[in-house]
């Protein structure tokens, strides 16, 4: 199924007041047609929860068009999302693709203009409307709200964390968040770390923040139907590290840690390093080329994977997996440990950067290292590789329990929607009137 550009909704005069229904409108960039990072997976999970949670026909989704020839387009992913939304009776509006990067000021302004205008047309024919902006490209939606619209913005990171030297972007995001809170909008915090960051670095009032702990939905806790074959070198045992090919993910720290272990004479399994991008470049990025050069220079037993595919995550279920390593220098939340816990994989080795400290706890759910410290990371990896089978089992069981008890994403989202806009969940106009 292919979703075409939607025609504009009818003007409000075409919809009698008595027949107007409430709407929940979600604007997102990554996660509809595919994903290039954990953001895409989290956004898709958010949509899936809303599709199940809301009365049929109440959800509207606004997303930029992505051509099928683009590297960010995943045919299977897109088909699954569209089928899920069709079953929920959701309305899908595709806005034109913007040519500036969505995380640039110019790109975000364009996206917010297009998505905001579409949201206003939807709100004009609704009795009430909740507008949700998923992630930083849509932080600037506040000017497109009205007295009958509620606003919820969910930043999964910020420029102040990921690109602090990009001062124009940092200012734009801070101003956008302030504009949202001045109009009564809520800001979703995906972790305790992000809550503190939003207050101290982005000047978001504490009263405007609602907790939406990132997590997994049921579909993400089951073994995938297709597990791609492992590279031959990893079939006897492997370490797995994955994420966007950017320095904040700390992949060079991981390579240096493995070099430290090699110098010490410690035998380390083959490394599968998925430092990926889903853009349309035919050649590796400069950062990926740097990682490849370090692997060669250090003589490491490693395979570098440069193009993203969701299938990489299926290797979490491989019996040959010896440890999952998350070497991030900065992490607003960190989804990979949860995915590993849900798959029964491990041990998990992670730095204590940002939100990772909430899920990977030394000796309880995994092994930890100081961010940006290869020697500390080498020691943590060594502890993981030398853990006795009984200890490995204990860590895996504790991790699985953590996912179910604290990171049920469906429960988190349902709780927030029920608190801030309970009218969105009421199935009929009559019941909605009583709820008010």
Short mmCIF file of C-alpha atoms in Angstrom, two decimals:
data_model
loop_
_atom_site.label_atom_id
_atom_site.label_comp_id
_atom_site.label_asym_id
_atom_site.label_seq_id
_atom_site.Cartn_x
_atom_site.Cartn_y
_atom_site.Cartn_z
CA UNK A 1 0.00 0.00 0.00
CA UNK A 2 1.25 3.49 -0.83
CA UNK A 3 0.07 6.61 0.98
CA UNK A 4 -0.41 9.51 -1.38
CA UNK A 5 -0.38 13.17 -0.54
CA UNK A 6 -3.62 13.83 1.25
CA UNK A 7 -6.02 16.46 0.04
CA UNK A 8 -6.58 19.32 2.49
CA UNK A 9 -9.32 18.68 5.05
CA UNK A 10 -12.60 20.47 4.44
CA UNK A 11 -12.97 23.93 5.96
CA UNK A 12 -14.65 24.11 9.37
CA UNK A 13 -17.92 25.39 7.89
CA UNK A 14 -18.34 21.98 6.22
CA UNK A 15 -18.36 20.21 9.60
CA UNK A 16 -21.39 20.95 11.81
CA UNK A 17 -20.44 21.74 15.41
CA UNK A 18 -22.57 18.91 16.79
CA UNK A 19 -20.76 16.26 14.75
CA UNK A 20 -17.18 17.32 15.42
CA UNK A 21 -15.01 14.75 17.16
CA UNK A 22 -11.78 15.20 19.11
CA UNK A 23 -8.53 14.42 17.29
CA UNK A 24 -5.00 13.47 18.28
CA UNK A 25 -2.50 14.69 15.69
CA UNK A 26 1.06 13.37 15.62
CA UNK A 27 3.83 15.02 13.59
CA UNK A 28 6.97 12.94 13.09
CA UNK A 29 9.89 12.75 10.69
CA UNK A 30 11.78 9.54 11.42
CA UNK A 31 9.93 6.30 12.10
CA UNK A 32 7.12 6.37 9.54
CA UNK A 33 8.95 5.09 6.47
CA UNK A 34 11.95 3.66 8.28
CA UNK A 35 14.55 4.42 10.94
CA UNK A 36 18.19 5.35 11.08
CA UNK A 37 18.46 5.38 14.87
CA UNK A 38 16.64 4.52 18.08
CA UNK A 39 14.50 7.62 17.52
CA UNK A 40 12.76 5.94 14.60
CA UNK A 41 12.00 2.84 16.65
CA UNK A 42 10.67 4.91 19.55
CA UNK A 43 8.52 7.07 17.26
CA UNK A 44 7.04 3.99 15.61
CA UNK A 45 6.30 2.48 19.01
CA UNK A 46 4.61 5.74 20.07
CA UNK A 47 2.38 5.64 16.98
CA UNK A 48 1.55 1.98 17.58
CA UNK A 49 0.47 2.68 21.15
CA UNK A 50 -1.77 5.58 20.08
CA UNK A 51 -3.33 3.46 17.33
CA UNK A 52 -4.32 0.88 19.97
CA UNK A 53 -5.20 3.32 22.70
CA UNK A 54 -7.42 5.85 20.92
CA UNK A 55 -10.98 5.24 19.71
CA UNK A 56 -11.03 4.17 16.06
CA UNK A 57 -10.71 7.05 13.61
CA UNK A 58 -9.41 9.58 16.11
CA UNK A 59 -5.73 9.57 15.14
CA UNK A 60 -4.16 11.81 12.47
CA UNK A 61 -0.52 11.48 11.41
CA UNK A 62 1.53 14.15 9.62
CA UNK A 63 4.84 13.14 8.10
CA UNK A 64 7.15 14.40 5.33
CA UNK A 65 7.14 12.47 2.08
CA UNK A 66 10.07 10.08 1.63
CA UNK A 67 10.53 8.67 -1.89
CA UNK A 68 10.80 4.91 -2.22
CA UNK A 69 14.25 5.32 -3.78
CA UNK A 70 15.65 7.07 -0.71
CA UNK A 71 18.03 5.25 1.64
CA UNK A 72 15.76 6.15 4.56
CA UNK A 73 12.84 4.28 2.97
CA UNK A 74 12.37 0.70 4.22
CA UNK A 75 9.60 -1.02 2.23
CA UNK A 76 8.71 -3.60 4.88
CA UNK A 77 8.77 -1.00 7.66
CA UNK A 78 6.58 1.42 5.68
CA UNK A 79 4.05 -1.31 4.81
CA UNK A 80 3.77 -2.42 8.44
CA UNK A 81 3.22 1.12 9.72
CA UNK A 82 0.66 1.92 7.06
CA UNK A 83 -1.26 -1.29 7.69
CA UNK A 84 -1.29 -0.61 11.43
CA UNK A 85 -2.65 2.90 10.89
CA UNK A 86 -5.21 1.72 8.37
CA UNK A 87 -6.59 -0.77 10.90
CA UNK A 88 -6.90 2.07 13.41
CA UNK A 89 -8.82 4.20 10.92
CA UNK A 90 -6.08 6.82 11.11
CA UNK A 91 -5.80 9.75 8.74
CA UNK A 92 -2.36 10.18 7.17
CA UNK A 93 -1.24 13.49 5.68
CA UNK A 94 2.08 13.61 3.85
CA UNK A 95 3.67 17.03 3.63
CA UNK A 96 6.34 17.89 1.03
CA UNK A 97 9.87 16.76 1.70
CA UNK A 98 12.16 19.59 2.78
CA UNK A 99 15.63 19.74 1.29
CA UNK A 100 17.41 21.23 4.28
CA UNK A 101 18.44 18.72 7.00
CA UNK A 102 15.52 18.27 9.42
CA UNK A 103 17.77 18.93 12.41
CA UNK A 104 18.97 22.26 10.97
CA UNK A 105 17.15 25.45 11.95
CA UNK A 106 16.03 26.06 8.37
CA UNK A 107 14.83 22.47 7.94
CA UNK A 108 12.95 22.43 11.23
CA UNK A 109 11.28 25.76 10.53
CA UNK A 110 10.06 24.46 7.17
CA UNK A 111 8.81 21.21 8.69
CA UNK A 112 6.98 23.04 11.48
CA UNK A 113 5.38 25.45 8.99
CA UNK A 114 4.07 22.60 6.84
CA UNK A 115 3.02 20.35 9.70
CA UNK A 116 1.54 23.21 11.72
CA UNK A 117 -0.66 24.40 8.88
CA UNK A 118 -1.90 20.85 8.30
CA UNK A 119 -2.60 20.45 12.03
CA UNK A 120 -4.60 23.69 12.11
CA UNK A 121 -6.81 22.45 9.29
CA UNK A 122 -7.46 19.25 11.24
CA UNK A 123 -8.18 21.21 14.42
CA UNK A 124 -10.67 23.42 12.55
CA UNK A 125 -12.96 20.43 12.03
CA UNK A 126 -12.44 18.87 15.50
CA UNK A 127 -14.11 19.59 18.82
CA UNK A 128 -10.73 19.45 20.58
CA UNK A 129 -7.25 18.58 19.39
CA UNK A 130 -4.04 17.29 20.92
CA UNK A 131 -0.99 18.05 18.77
CA UNK A 132 2.06 15.89 19.48
CA UNK A 133 5.47 16.75 18.01
CA UNK A 134 7.82 13.79 18.11
CA UNK A 135 11.46 14.82 18.45
CA UNK A 136 13.44 17.98 17.76
CA UNK A 137 12.40 18.77 14.16
CA UNK A 138 8.92 19.58 15.49
CA UNK A 139 9.75 21.60 18.61
CA UNK A 140 8.59 24.77 16.83
CA UNK A 141 4.88 23.90 16.60
CA UNK A 142 3.68 26.30 19.31
CA UNK A 143 2.66 29.14 16.91
CA UNK A 144 0.18 26.76 15.27
CA UNK A 145 -1.84 26.03 18.37
CA UNK A 146 -5.19 27.55 19.32
CA UNK A 147 -7.37 27.69 22.44
CA UNK A 148 -8.94 24.36 21.47
CA UNK A 149 -5.55 22.65 20.95
CA UNK A 150 -3.32 21.02 23.52
CA UNK A 151 0.38 20.62 22.72
CA UNK A 152 2.83 17.89 23.72
CA UNK A 153 6.44 17.96 22.50
CA UNK A 154 8.71 14.95 22.97
CA UNK A 155 12.40 15.78 22.34
CA UNK A 156 14.50 12.62 22.29
CA UNK A 157 17.69 14.68 22.47
CA UNK A 158 18.69 18.32 22.03
CA UNK A 159 21.39 20.24 20.22
CA UNK A 160 22.67 21.34 23.64
CA UNK A 161 23.52 17.69 24.28
CA UNK A 162 24.54 16.47 20.84
CA UNK A 163 25.90 19.63 19.15
CA UNK A 164 26.58 22.26 21.82
CA UNK A 165 28.75 24.34 19.44
CA UNK A 166 25.82 24.82 17.06
CA UNK A 167 24.66 27.91 18.92
CA UNK A 168 21.95 28.92 16.44
CA UNK A 169 20.34 25.49 16.75
CA UNK A 170 20.65 25.51 20.54
CA UNK A 171 18.97 28.94 20.66
CA UNK A 172 16.18 27.91 18.29
CA UNK A 173 15.33 24.84 20.34
CA UNK A 174 15.40 26.75 23.61
CA UNK A 175 13.17 29.51 22.19
CA UNK A 176 10.80 26.93 20.71
CA UNK A 177 10.45 25.09 24.02
CA UNK A 178 9.83 28.37 25.84
CA UNK A 179 7.15 29.37 23.33
CA UNK A 180 5.46 26.01 23.86
CA UNK A 181 5.37 26.29 27.64
CA UNK A 182 4.18 29.92 27.54
CA UNK A 183 1.15 28.66 25.59
CA UNK A 184 0.50 25.91 28.11
CA UNK A 185 2.23 23.14 26.17
CA UNK A 186 3.74 20.11 27.89
CA UNK A 187 7.25 18.79 27.30
CA UNK A 188 7.76 15.04 27.56
CA UNK A 189 10.91 13.84 29.37
CA UNK A 190 12.06 10.44 28.12
CA UNK A 191 14.36 9.86 31.11
CA UNK A 192 15.36 11.35 34.44
CA UNK A 193 18.52 12.59 32.75
CA UNK A 194 16.50 14.40 30.07
CA UNK A 195 14.18 15.91 32.69
CA UNK A 196 17.16 17.47 34.45
CA UNK A 197 18.65 18.63 31.17
CA UNK A 198 15.40 20.27 30.05
CA UNK A 199 15.25 22.23 33.30
CA UNK A 200 18.89 23.25 33.65
CA UNK A 201 20.02 23.65 30.04
CA UNK A 202 16.79 24.51 28.21
CA UNK A 203 15.04 26.59 30.93
CA UNK A 204 11.86 24.50 30.74
CA UNK A 205 9.72 25.05 33.86
CA UNK A 206 9.43 21.89 35.95
CA UNK A 207 5.63 22.26 36.00
CA UNK A 208 5.55 21.99 32.19
CA UNK A 209 7.39 18.65 32.09
CA UNK A 210 5.61 15.31 32.02
CA UNK A 211 7.48 12.02 32.37
CA UNK A 212 7.18 9.64 29.43
CA UNK A 213 9.94 7.10 30.19
CA UNK A 214 11.17 5.57 26.98
CA UNK A 215 10.60 1.85 26.69
CA UNK A 216 9.46 -1.03 24.53
CA UNK A 217 6.09 -2.28 23.38
CA UNK A 218 5.07 -5.92 23.28
CA UNK A 219 6.01 -6.43 19.64
CA UNK A 220 9.57 -5.35 20.43
CA UNK A 221 9.93 -7.94 23.18
CA UNK A 222 9.46 -10.94 20.91
CA UNK A 223 11.92 -12.76 18.68
CA UNK A 224 11.83 -11.45 15.09
CA UNK A 225 10.61 -13.79 12.38
CA UNK A 226 13.76 -13.27 10.30
CA UNK A 227 17.29 -13.29 11.72
CA UNK A 228 19.90 -12.51 9.06
CA UNK A 229 22.94 -14.81 8.86
CA UNK A 230 25.97 -13.69 10.82
CA UNK A 231 29.20 -12.78 9.06
CA UNK A 232 31.36 -15.90 9.04
CA UNK A 233 33.92 -14.43 11.47
CA UNK A 234 31.26 -13.90 14.14
CA UNK A 235 29.67 -17.34 14.11
CA UNK A 236 31.95 -18.74 16.81
CA UNK A 237 31.11 -15.83 19.11
CA UNK A 238 30.83 -12.06 18.78
CA UNK A 239 30.43 -8.72 20.50
CA UNK A 240 27.74 -6.39 19.16
CA UNK A 241 27.74 -2.58 19.15
CA UNK A 242 25.36 -0.51 17.07
CA UNK A 243 24.12 3.01 16.56
CA UNK A 244 24.41 6.10 14.41
CA UNK A 245 27.87 6.78 13.03
CA UNK A 246 28.54 9.89 15.11
CA UNK A 247 31.31 10.57 17.66
CA UNK A 248 28.91 10.87 20.61
CA UNK A 249 28.27 7.12 20.30
CA UNK A 250 31.85 6.52 21.44
CA UNK A 251 32.75 3.87 18.88
CA UNK A 252 36.38 4.97 18.71
CA UNK A 253 36.53 4.48 22.50
CA UNK A 254 35.32 0.92 21.96
CA UNK A 255 38.01 0.24 19.35
CA UNK A 256 40.67 1.64 21.66
CA UNK A 257 39.33 -0.51 24.53
CA UNK A 258 39.62 -3.62 22.39
CA UNK A 259 43.16 -2.60 21.47
CA UNK A 260 43.97 -2.28 25.19
CA UNK A 261 42.69 -5.82 25.77
CA UNK A 262 44.66 -7.12 22.79
CA UNK A 263 47.87 -5.61 24.17
CA UNK A 264 47.12 -7.26 27.52
CA UNK A 265 46.79 -10.61 25.78
CA UNK A 266 43.06 -10.97 26.44
CA UNK A 267 41.22 -13.00 23.79
CA UNK A 268 38.19 -11.06 22.59
CA UNK A 269 35.41 -12.38 20.31
CA UNK A 270 34.85 -10.89 16.87
CA UNK A 271 33.28 -7.42 16.98
CA UNK A 272 30.26 -6.62 14.84
CA UNK A 273 30.24 -2.83 14.81
CA UNK A 274 27.15 -1.39 13.13
CA UNK A 275 28.11 2.30 13.00
CA UNK A 276 25.50 3.17 10.47
CA UNK A 277 23.80 5.79 8.36
CA UNK A 278 20.71 5.42 6.19
CA UNK A 279 21.37 8.41 3.95
CA UNK A 280 21.87 8.15 0.21
CA UNK A 281 25.65 8.48 0.10
CA UNK A 282 27.26 5.64 -1.82
CA UNK A 283 30.51 5.86 0.12
CA UNK A 284 31.25 5.71 3.87
CA UNK A 285 31.18 8.97 5.78
CA UNK A 286 34.47 10.48 7.05
CA UNK A 287 33.68 9.16 10.54
CA UNK A 288 33.06 5.66 9.22
CA UNK A 289 36.31 5.85 7.26
CA UNK A 290 38.07 6.86 10.47
CA UNK A 291 36.65 3.85 12.31
CA UNK A 292 37.72 1.52 9.49
CA UNK A 293 41.23 2.99 9.60
CA UNK A 294 41.43 2.45 13.37
CA UNK A 295 40.33 -1.18 12.99
CA UNK A 296 43.13 -1.74 10.46
CA UNK A 297 45.75 0.18 12.41
CA UNK A 298 45.04 -1.73 15.63
CA UNK A 299 44.75 -5.08 13.85
CA UNK A 300 41.35 -5.73 15.45
CA UNK A 301 39.12 -8.71 14.66
CA UNK A 302 36.07 -6.70 13.63
CA UNK A 303 33.48 -6.21 10.92
CA UNK A 304 32.29 -2.63 10.29
CA UNK A 305 28.71 -2.33 9.02
CA UNK A 306 27.99 1.11 7.56
CA UNK A 307 24.42 0.97 6.23
CA UNK A 308 21.43 0.72 8.52
CA UNK A 309 18.92 -2.10 8.44
CA UNK A 310 16.49 -3.01 11.24
CA UNK A 311 17.62 -6.62 10.78
CA UNK A 312 20.88 -5.86 12.65
CA UNK A 313 18.91 -5.81 15.90
CA UNK A 314 17.85 -9.41 15.27
CA UNK A 315 21.41 -10.46 16.15
CA UNK A 316 20.53 -9.71 19.77
CA UNK A 317 18.76 -13.08 19.69
CA UNK A 318 21.79 -15.02 18.41
CA UNK A 319 23.17 -17.73 20.73
CA UNK A 320 26.67 -16.75 19.55
CA UNK A 321 26.37 -13.29 21.14
CA UNK A 322 28.87 -12.86 23.99
CA UNK A 323 28.13 -9.27 25.04
CA UNK A 324 26.38 -6.09 23.90
CA UNK A 325 28.48 -2.93 24.20
CA UNK A 326 27.06 0.60 24.37
CA UNK A 327 30.11 2.95 24.55
CA UNK A 328 28.25 6.27 24.29
CA UNK A 329 29.80 9.51 25.47
CA UNK A 330 26.37 11.14 25.73
CA UNK A 331 22.98 9.42 25.72
CA UNK A 332 19.64 11.08 26.52
CA UNK A 333 18.15 7.65 27.21
CA UNK A 334 19.77 4.70 25.46
CA UNK A 335 17.37 2.17 23.94
CA UNK A 336 19.81 -0.60 23.05
CA UNK A 337 20.17 -1.99 26.61
CA UNK A 338 16.39 -2.42 26.82
CA UNK A 339 16.34 -4.23 23.48
CA UNK A 340 19.13 -6.49 24.71
CA UNK A 341 17.33 -7.20 27.98
CA UNK A 342 14.09 -8.00 26.16
CA UNK A 343 15.95 -10.41 23.87
CA UNK A 344 17.56 -12.17 26.81
CA UNK A 345 20.95 -11.08 25.48
CA UNK A 346 23.95 -10.11 27.48
CA UNK A 347 25.80 -9.27 29.45
CA UNK A 348 25.31 -5.61 28.56
CA UNK A 349 28.34 -3.35 28.89
CA UNK A 350 27.59 0.37 28.85
CA UNK A 351 29.01 3.67 29.95
CA UNK A 352 27.24 5.66 32.63
CA UNK A 353 26.51 8.49 30.18
CA UNK A 354 23.13 10.17 30.65
CA UNK A 355 20.14 7.86 30.65
CA UNK A 356 22.25 4.69 30.40
CA UNK A 357 22.94 4.92 34.13
CA UNK A 358 19.24 4.30 34.78
CA UNK A 359 19.14 0.93 33.04
CA UNK A 360 22.64 -0.58 33.15
CA UNK A 361 23.72 -0.89 36.78
CA UNK A 362 27.07 -2.39 37.70
CA UNK A 363 26.69 -5.95 38.90
CA UNK A 364 22.90 -5.79 38.78
CA UNK A 365 21.87 -5.56 35.12
CA UNK A 366 25.28 -5.32 33.45
CA UNK A 367 28.77 -3.87 33.63
CA UNK A 368 29.58 -0.16 33.47
CA UNK A 369 32.42 2.14 32.46
CA UNK A 370 33.17 5.83 32.59
CA UNK A 371 32.19 7.71 29.40
CA UNK A 372 35.07 8.57 27.08
CA UNK A 373 37.47 6.30 28.99
CA UNK A 374 38.72 3.37 26.86
CA UNK A 375 40.63 1.74 29.74
CA UNK A 376 37.55 1.77 31.95
CA UNK A 377 35.55 0.32 29.05
CA UNK A 378 38.20 -2.37 28.49
CA UNK A 379 37.89 -3.45 32.13
CA UNK A 380 34.09 -3.61 31.89
CA UNK A 381 34.25 -5.71 28.72
CA UNK A 382 36.74 -8.04 30.41
CA UNK A 383 34.39 -8.46 33.39
CA UNK A 384 31.56 -9.32 30.99
CA UNK A 385 33.60 -11.87 29.05
CA UNK A 386 34.85 -13.61 32.20
CA UNK A 387 31.50 -13.69 34.03
CA UNK A 388 30.44 -17.18 35.07
CA UNK A 389 27.32 -18.66 33.42
CA UNK A 390 25.33 -18.28 36.66
CA UNK A 391 26.20 -14.57 36.85
CA UNK A 392 25.35 -14.03 33.18
CA UNK A 393 21.93 -15.64 33.73
CA UNK A 394 21.30 -13.49 36.81
CA UNK A 395 22.12 -10.29 34.91
CA UNK A 396 19.90 -11.26 31.98
CA UNK A 397 16.94 -12.08 34.24
CA UNK A 398 17.35 -8.77 36.11
CA UNK A 399 17.45 -6.87 32.83
CA UNK A 400 14.33 -8.57 31.51
CA UNK A 401 12.50 -7.78 34.75
CA UNK A 402 13.57 -4.12 34.49
CA UNK A 403 12.03 -3.78 31.03
CA UNK A 404 8.68 -5.19 32.14
CA UNK A 405 8.49 -3.31 35.44
CA UNK A 406 9.78 0.15 34.50
CA UNK A 407 9.87 0.49 30.73
CA UNK A 408 6.49 -0.64 29.45
CA UNK A 409 6.12 2.09 26.82
CA UNK A 410 2.43 1.43 26.28
CA UNK A 411 1.71 1.98 29.96
CA UNK A 412 3.82 5.17 30.03
CA UNK A 413 2.06 6.74 27.06
CA UNK A 414 -1.40 5.71 28.21
CA UNK A 415 -0.73 7.24 31.63
CA UNK A 416 0.38 10.59 30.18
CA UNK A 417 -2.50 10.88 27.70
CA UNK A 418 -4.95 9.96 30.44
CA UNK A 419 -3.56 12.68 32.71
CA UNK A 420 -3.12 15.63 30.34
CA UNK A 421 -5.96 15.07 27.84
CA UNK A 422 -8.40 12.48 29.20
CA UNK A 423 -11.01 13.60 26.65
CA UNK A 424 -8.87 12.01 23.91
CA UNK A 425 -9.63 8.54 25.26
CA UNK A 426 -13.39 8.91 25.62
CA UNK A 427 -15.09 6.81 22.90
CA UNK A 428 -18.20 8.90 22.22
CA UNK A 429 -19.41 12.48 22.13
CA UNK A 430 -21.91 11.85 24.90
CA UNK A 431 -19.32 10.28 27.16
CA UNK A 432 -16.89 13.05 26.29
CA UNK A 433 -19.39 15.64 27.41
CA UNK A 434 -19.86 13.90 30.75
CA UNK A 435 -16.05 13.65 31.18
CA UNK A 436 -15.72 17.39 30.88
#
